[in-house]
mmCIF file of C-alpha atoms and ligand atoms in Angstrom:
data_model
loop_
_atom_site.group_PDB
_atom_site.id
_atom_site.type_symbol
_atom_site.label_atom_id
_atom_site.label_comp_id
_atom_site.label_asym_id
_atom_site.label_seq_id
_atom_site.Cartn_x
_atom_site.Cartn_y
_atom_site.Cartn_z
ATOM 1 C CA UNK A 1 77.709 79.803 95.680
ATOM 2 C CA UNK A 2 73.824 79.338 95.583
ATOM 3 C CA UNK A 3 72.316 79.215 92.744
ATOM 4 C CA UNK A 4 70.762 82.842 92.362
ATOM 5 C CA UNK A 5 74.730 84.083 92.633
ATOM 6 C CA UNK A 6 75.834 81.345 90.003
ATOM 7 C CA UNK A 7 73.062 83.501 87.750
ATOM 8 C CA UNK A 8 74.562 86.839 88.316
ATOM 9 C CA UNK A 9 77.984 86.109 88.222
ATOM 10 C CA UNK A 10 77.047 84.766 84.304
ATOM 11 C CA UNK A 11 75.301 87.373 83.706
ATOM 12 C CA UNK A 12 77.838 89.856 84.889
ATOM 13 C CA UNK A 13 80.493 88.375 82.844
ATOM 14 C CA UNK A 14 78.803 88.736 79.518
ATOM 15 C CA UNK A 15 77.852 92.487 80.306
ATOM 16 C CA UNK A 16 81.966 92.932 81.794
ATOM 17 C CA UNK A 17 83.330 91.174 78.580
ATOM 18 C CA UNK A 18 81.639 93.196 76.171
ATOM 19 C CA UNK A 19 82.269 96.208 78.143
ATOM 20 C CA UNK A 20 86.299 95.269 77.967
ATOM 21 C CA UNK A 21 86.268 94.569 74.327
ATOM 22 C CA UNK A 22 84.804 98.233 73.889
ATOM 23 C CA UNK A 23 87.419 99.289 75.461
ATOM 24 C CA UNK A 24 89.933 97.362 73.051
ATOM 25 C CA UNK A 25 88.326 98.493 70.420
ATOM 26 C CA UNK A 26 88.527 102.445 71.479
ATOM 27 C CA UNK A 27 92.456 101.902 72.407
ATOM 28 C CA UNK A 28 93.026 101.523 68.330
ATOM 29 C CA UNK A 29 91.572 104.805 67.724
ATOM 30 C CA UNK A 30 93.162 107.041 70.316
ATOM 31 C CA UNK A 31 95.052 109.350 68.334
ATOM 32 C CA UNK A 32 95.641 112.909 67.612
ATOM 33 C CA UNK A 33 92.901 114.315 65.709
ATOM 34 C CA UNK A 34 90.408 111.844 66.692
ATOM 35 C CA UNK A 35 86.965 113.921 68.480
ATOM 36 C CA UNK A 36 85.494 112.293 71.574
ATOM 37 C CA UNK A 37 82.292 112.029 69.678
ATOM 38 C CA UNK A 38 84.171 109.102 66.989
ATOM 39 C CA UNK A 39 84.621 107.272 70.440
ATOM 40 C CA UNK A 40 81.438 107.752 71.428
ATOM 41 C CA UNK A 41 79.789 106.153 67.874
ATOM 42 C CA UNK A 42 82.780 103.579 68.101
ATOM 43 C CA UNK A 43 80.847 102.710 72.063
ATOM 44 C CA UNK A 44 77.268 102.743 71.078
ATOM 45 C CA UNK A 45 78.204 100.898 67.789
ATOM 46 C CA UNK A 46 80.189 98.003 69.626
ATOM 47 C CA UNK A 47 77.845 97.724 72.148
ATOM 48 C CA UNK A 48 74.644 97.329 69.823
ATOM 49 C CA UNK A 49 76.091 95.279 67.667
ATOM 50 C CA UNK A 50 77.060 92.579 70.793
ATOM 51 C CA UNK A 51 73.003 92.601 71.793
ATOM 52 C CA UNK A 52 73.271 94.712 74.400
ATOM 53 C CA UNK A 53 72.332 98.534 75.686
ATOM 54 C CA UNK A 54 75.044 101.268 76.474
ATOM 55 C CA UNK A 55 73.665 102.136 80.138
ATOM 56 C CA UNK A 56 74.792 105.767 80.300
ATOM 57 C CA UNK A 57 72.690 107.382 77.100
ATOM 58 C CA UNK A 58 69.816 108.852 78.714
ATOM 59 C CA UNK A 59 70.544 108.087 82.285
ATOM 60 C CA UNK A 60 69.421 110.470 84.223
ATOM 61 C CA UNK A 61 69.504 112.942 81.405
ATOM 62 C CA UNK A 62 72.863 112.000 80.078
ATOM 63 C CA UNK A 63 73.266 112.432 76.454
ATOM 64 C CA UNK A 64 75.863 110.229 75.293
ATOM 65 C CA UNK A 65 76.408 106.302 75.414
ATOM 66 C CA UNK A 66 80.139 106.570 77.400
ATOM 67 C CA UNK A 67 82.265 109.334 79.381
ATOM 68 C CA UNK A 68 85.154 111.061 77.831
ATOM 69 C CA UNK A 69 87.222 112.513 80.761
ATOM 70 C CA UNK A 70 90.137 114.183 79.487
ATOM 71 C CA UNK A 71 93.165 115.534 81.542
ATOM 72 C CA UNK A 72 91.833 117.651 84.538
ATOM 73 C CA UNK A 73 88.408 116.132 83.966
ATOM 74 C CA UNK A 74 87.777 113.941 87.056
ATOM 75 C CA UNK A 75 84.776 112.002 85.092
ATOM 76 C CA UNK A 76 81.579 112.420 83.688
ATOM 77 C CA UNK A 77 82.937 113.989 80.760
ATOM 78 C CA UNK A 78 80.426 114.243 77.532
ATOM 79 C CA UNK A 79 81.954 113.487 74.664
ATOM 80 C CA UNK A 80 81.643 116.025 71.629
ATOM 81 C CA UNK A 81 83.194 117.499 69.181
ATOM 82 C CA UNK A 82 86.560 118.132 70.961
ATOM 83 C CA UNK A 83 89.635 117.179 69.384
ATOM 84 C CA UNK A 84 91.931 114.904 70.958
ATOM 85 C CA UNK A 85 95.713 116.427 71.083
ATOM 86 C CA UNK A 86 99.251 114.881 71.020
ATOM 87 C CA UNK A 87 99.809 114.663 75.000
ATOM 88 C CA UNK A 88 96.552 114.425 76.251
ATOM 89 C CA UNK A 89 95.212 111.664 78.547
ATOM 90 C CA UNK A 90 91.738 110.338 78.157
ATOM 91 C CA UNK A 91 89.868 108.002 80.315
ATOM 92 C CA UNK A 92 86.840 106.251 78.549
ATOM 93 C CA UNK A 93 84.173 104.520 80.863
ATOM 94 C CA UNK A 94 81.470 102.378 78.987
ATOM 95 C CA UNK A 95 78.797 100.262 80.735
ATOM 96 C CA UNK A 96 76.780 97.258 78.981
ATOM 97 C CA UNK A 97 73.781 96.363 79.934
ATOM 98 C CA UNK A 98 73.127 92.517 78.578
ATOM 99 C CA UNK A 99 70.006 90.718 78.987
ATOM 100 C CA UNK A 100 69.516 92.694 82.401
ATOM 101 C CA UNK A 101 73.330 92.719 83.810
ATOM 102 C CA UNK A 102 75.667 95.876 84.180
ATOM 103 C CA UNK A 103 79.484 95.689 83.444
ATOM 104 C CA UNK A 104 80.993 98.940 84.198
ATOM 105 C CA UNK A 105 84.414 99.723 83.297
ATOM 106 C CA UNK A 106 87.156 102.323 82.283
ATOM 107 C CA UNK A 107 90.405 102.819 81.182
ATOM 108 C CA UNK A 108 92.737 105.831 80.336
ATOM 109 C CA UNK A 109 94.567 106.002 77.035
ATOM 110 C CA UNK A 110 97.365 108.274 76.175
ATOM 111 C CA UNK A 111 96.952 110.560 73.078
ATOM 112 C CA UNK A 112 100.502 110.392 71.569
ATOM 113 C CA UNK A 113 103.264 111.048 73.543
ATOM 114 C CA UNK A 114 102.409 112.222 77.168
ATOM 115 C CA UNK A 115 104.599 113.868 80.081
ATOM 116 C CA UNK A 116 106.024 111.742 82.294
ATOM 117 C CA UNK A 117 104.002 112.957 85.311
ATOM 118 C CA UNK A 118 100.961 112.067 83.430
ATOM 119 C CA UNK A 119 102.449 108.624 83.154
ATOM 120 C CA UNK A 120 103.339 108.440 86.592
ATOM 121 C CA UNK A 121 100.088 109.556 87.645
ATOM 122 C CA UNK A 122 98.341 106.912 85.040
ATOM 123 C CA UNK A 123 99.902 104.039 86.490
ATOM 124 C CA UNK A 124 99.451 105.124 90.005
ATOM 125 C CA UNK A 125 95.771 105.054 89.449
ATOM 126 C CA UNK A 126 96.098 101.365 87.847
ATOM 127 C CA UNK A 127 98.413 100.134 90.598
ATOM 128 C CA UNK A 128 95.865 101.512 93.171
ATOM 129 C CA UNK A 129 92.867 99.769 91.604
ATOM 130 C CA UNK A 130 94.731 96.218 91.753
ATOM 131 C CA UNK A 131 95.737 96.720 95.002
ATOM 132 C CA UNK A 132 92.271 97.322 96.085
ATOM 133 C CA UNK A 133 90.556 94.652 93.998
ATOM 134 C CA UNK A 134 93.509 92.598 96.068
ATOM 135 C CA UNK A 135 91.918 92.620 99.225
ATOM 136 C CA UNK A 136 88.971 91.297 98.359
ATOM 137 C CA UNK A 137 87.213 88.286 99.999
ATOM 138 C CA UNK A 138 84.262 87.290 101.514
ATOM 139 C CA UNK A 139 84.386 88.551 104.938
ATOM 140 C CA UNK A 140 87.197 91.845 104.443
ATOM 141 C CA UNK A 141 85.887 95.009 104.671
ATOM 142 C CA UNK A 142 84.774 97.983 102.242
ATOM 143 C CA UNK A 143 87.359 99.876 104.277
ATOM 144 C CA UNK A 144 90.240 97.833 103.519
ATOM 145 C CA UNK A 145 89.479 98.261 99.836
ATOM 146 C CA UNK A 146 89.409 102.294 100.700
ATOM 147 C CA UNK A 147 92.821 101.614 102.381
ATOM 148 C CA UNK A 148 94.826 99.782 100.053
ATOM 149 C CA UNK A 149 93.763 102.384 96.863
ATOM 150 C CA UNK A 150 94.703 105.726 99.353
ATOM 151 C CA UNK A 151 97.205 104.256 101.049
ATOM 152 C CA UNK A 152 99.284 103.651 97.216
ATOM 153 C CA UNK A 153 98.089 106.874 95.992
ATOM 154 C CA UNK A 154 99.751 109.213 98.347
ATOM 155 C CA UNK A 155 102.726 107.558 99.206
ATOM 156 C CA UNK A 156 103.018 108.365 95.133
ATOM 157 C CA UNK A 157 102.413 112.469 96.119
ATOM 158 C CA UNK A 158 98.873 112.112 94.247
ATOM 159 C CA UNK A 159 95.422 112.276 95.676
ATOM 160 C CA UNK A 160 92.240 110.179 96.011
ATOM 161 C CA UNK A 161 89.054 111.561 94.711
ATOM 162 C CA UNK A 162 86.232 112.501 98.031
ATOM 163 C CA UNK A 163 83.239 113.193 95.944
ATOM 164 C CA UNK A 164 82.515 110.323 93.766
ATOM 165 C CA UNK A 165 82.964 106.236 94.569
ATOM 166 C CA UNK A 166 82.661 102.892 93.352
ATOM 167 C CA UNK A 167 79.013 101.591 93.542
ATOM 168 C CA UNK A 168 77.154 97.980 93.570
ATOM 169 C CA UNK A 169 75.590 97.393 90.579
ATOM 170 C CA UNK A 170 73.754 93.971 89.003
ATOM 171 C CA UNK A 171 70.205 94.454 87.837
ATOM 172 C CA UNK A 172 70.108 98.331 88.490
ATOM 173 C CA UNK A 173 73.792 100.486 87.372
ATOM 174 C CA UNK A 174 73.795 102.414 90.589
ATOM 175 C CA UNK A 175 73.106 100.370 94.032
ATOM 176 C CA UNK A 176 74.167 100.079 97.519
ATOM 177 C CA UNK A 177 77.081 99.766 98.725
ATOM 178 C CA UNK A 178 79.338 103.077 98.297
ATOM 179 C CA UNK A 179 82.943 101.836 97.729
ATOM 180 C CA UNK A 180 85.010 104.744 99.328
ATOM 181 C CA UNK A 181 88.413 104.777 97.525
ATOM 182 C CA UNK A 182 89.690 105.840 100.744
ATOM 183 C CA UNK A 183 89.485 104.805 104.358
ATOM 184 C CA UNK A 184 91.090 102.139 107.128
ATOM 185 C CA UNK A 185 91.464 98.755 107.283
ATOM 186 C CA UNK A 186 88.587 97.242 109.137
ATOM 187 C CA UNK A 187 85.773 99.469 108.572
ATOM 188 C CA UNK A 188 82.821 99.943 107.270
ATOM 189 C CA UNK A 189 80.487 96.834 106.060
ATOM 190 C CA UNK A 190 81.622 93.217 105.656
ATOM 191 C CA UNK A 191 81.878 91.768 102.185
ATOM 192 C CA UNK A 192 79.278 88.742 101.173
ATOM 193 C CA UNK A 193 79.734 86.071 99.043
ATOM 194 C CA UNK A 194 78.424 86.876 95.888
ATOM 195 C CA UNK A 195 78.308 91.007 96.477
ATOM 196 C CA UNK A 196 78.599 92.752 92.816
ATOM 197 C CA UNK A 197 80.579 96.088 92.411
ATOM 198 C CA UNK A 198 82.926 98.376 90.822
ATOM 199 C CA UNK A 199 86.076 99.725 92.404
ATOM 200 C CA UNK A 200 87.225 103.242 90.356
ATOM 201 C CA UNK A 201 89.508 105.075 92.082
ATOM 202 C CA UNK A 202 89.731 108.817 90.527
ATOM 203 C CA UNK A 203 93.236 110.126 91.282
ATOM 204 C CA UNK A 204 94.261 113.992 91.188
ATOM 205 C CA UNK A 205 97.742 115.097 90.555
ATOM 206 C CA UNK A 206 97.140 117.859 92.970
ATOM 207 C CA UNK A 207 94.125 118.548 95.351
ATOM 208 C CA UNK A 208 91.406 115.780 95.942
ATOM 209 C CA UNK A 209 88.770 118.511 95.606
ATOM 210 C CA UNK A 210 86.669 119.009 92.558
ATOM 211 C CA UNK A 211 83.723 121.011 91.275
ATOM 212 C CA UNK A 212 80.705 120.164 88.173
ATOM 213 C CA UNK A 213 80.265 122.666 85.351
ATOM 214 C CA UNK A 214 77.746 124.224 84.256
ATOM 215 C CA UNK A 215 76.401 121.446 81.795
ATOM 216 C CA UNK A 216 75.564 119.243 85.122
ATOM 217 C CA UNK A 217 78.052 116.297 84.417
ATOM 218 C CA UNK A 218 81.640 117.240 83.862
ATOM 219 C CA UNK A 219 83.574 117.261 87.328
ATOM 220 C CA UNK A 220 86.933 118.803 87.057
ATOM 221 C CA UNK A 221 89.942 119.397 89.383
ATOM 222 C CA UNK A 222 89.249 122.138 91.511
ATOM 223 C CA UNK A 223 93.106 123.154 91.034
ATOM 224 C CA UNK A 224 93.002 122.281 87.586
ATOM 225 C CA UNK A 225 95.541 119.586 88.285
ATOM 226 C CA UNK A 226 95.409 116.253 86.008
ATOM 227 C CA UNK A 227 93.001 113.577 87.301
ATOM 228 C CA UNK A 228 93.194 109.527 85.971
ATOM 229 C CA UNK A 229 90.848 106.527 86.611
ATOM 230 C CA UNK A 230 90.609 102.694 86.258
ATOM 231 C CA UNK A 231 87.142 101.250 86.967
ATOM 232 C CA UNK A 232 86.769 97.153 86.892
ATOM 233 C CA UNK A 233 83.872 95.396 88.063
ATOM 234 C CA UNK A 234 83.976 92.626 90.693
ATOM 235 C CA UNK A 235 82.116 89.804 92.099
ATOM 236 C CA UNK A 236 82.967 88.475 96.150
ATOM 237 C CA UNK A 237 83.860 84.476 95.619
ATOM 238 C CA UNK A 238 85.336 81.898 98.194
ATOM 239 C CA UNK A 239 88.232 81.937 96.994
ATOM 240 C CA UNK A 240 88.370 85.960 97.096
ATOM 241 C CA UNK A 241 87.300 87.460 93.663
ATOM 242 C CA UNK A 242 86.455 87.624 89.854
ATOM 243 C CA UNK A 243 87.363 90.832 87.691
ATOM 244 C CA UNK A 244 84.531 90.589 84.895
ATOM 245 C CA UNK A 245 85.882 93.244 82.719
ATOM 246 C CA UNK A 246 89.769 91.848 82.164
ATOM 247 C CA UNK A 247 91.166 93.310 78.584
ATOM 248 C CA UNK A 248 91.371 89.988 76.982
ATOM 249 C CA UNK A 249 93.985 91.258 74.354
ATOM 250 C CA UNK A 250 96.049 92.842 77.505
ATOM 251 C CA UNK A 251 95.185 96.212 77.143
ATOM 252 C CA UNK A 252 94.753 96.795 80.497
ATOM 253 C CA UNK A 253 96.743 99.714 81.054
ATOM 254 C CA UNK A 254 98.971 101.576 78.633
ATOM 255 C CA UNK A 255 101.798 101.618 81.288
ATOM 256 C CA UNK A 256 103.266 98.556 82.608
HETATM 257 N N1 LIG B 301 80.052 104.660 84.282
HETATM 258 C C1 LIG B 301 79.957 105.644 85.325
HETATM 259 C C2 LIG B 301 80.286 104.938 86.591
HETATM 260 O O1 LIG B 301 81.337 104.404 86.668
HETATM 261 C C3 LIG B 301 78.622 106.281 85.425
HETATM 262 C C4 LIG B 301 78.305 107.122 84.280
HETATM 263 S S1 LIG B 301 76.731 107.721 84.511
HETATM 264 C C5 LIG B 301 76.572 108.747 83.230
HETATM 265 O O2 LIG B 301 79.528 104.773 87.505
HETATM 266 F F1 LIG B 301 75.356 109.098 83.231
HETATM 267 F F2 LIG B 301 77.426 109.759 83.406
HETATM 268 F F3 LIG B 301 76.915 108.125 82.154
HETATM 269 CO CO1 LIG B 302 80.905 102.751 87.868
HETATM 270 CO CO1 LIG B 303 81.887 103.496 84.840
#
């Protein structure tokens, strides 16, 4: 690892850990009652207060400082003042940006007591992200990521997500490459030591296909089936790879 790589890989894990613990912090909230706008302060808060910027508020127009995405919304959500319900499912996604490094990451929570689909379908999506994040190492291919994640997801009857994908990131939040959460083994570019991204597999009960409302941001299920996500970000090593935004209370999913 040269030196330059060394630099960004720091970096990236003091933007990923502060990212995680915002997450810890939201998962003692989630409750019935609670408005996606209390998670919202709860993100900008944590985030502040650790020295570092919340990258969503304000980019590219967006108004808040994470994304709310509840049930049959695929992600992007804006938080507000909606009220969280017994049974609902709610994926948060926060990004830090600390002393110029992104850590992007997202969980879902359940509100309550859920359905047992909607805990199938939750732990699908989680299962699918560590299988992906598996076959990293310098040298695999973005494809075999793509593989691993669709491959899991619809041997579970669920469906992988076309219209949005997993993204480098490092100095800027949104960079080259696109990390399709589906594909086949052995395609598409090589992985480099070093090479920063996120994987965040969006998983539909039904369809894969989805559509934006009117507000410019919220993508929902076409079918109006329930959708879940995980998003970690990832660094390429020699020995294969580093997750930068682990839960380090083990929160990491709220199904086993
Ligand atoms: N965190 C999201 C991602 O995983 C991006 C949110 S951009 C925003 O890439 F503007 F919607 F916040
Ligand atoms: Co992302
Ligand atoms: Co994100």
């Amino acid at each position: 690892m040269t030196d330059e790589i060394l630099e960004s890989f720091d970096g990236t894990r003091k933007a990923g850990s502060i990212a995680a613990e915002a997450l810890d912090e939201v998962s003692e909230i989630i409750k019935p009652g609670v408005t996606t706008e209390k998670i919202d302060k709860l993100c900008y808060e944590f985030i502040n207060d650790a020295g570092a910027y919340s990258a969503p508020l304000f980019y590219r127009g967006f108004p808040k400082s994470c994304c709310t995405s509840t049930n049959h919304i695929v992600c992007h959500g804006i938080p507000q003042n909606k009220i969280l319900k017994e049974g609902d499912i709610i994926n948060v996604d926060v990004t830090a940006l600390k002393d110029g490094w992104h850590g992007d990451t997202s969980r879902m929570f359940l509100v309550g007591d859920v359905s047992i689909k909607a805990k199938k379908l939750v732990k699908a999506t989680y299962d699918s992200l560590i299988k992906g994040i598996k076959t990293l190492k310098e040298g695999s291919y973005i494809g075999d990521i793509g593989s691993a994640i669709q491959s899991h997801v619809e041997a579970e009857g669920f469906s992988v997500v076309r219209d949005f994908c997993g993204h480098g990131l490092g100095r800027k939040f949104h960079q080259a490459p696109n990390i399709l959460h589906y594909g086949e083994p052995k395609t598409g570019e090589r992985l480099k030591l070093g090479m920063l991204f996120t994987i965040e597999p969006m998983i539909n009960e039904g369809q894969y296909n989805t559509k934006v409302l009117n507000d410019g941001w919220t993508a929902v299920t076409k079918d109006k089936s329930l959708s879940a996500q995980f998003e970690h970000t990832v660094g390429v090593t020699n020995k294969g790879y580093e997750i930068f935004t682990l839960s380090k209370k083990g929160l990491e999913t709220p199904i086993a």
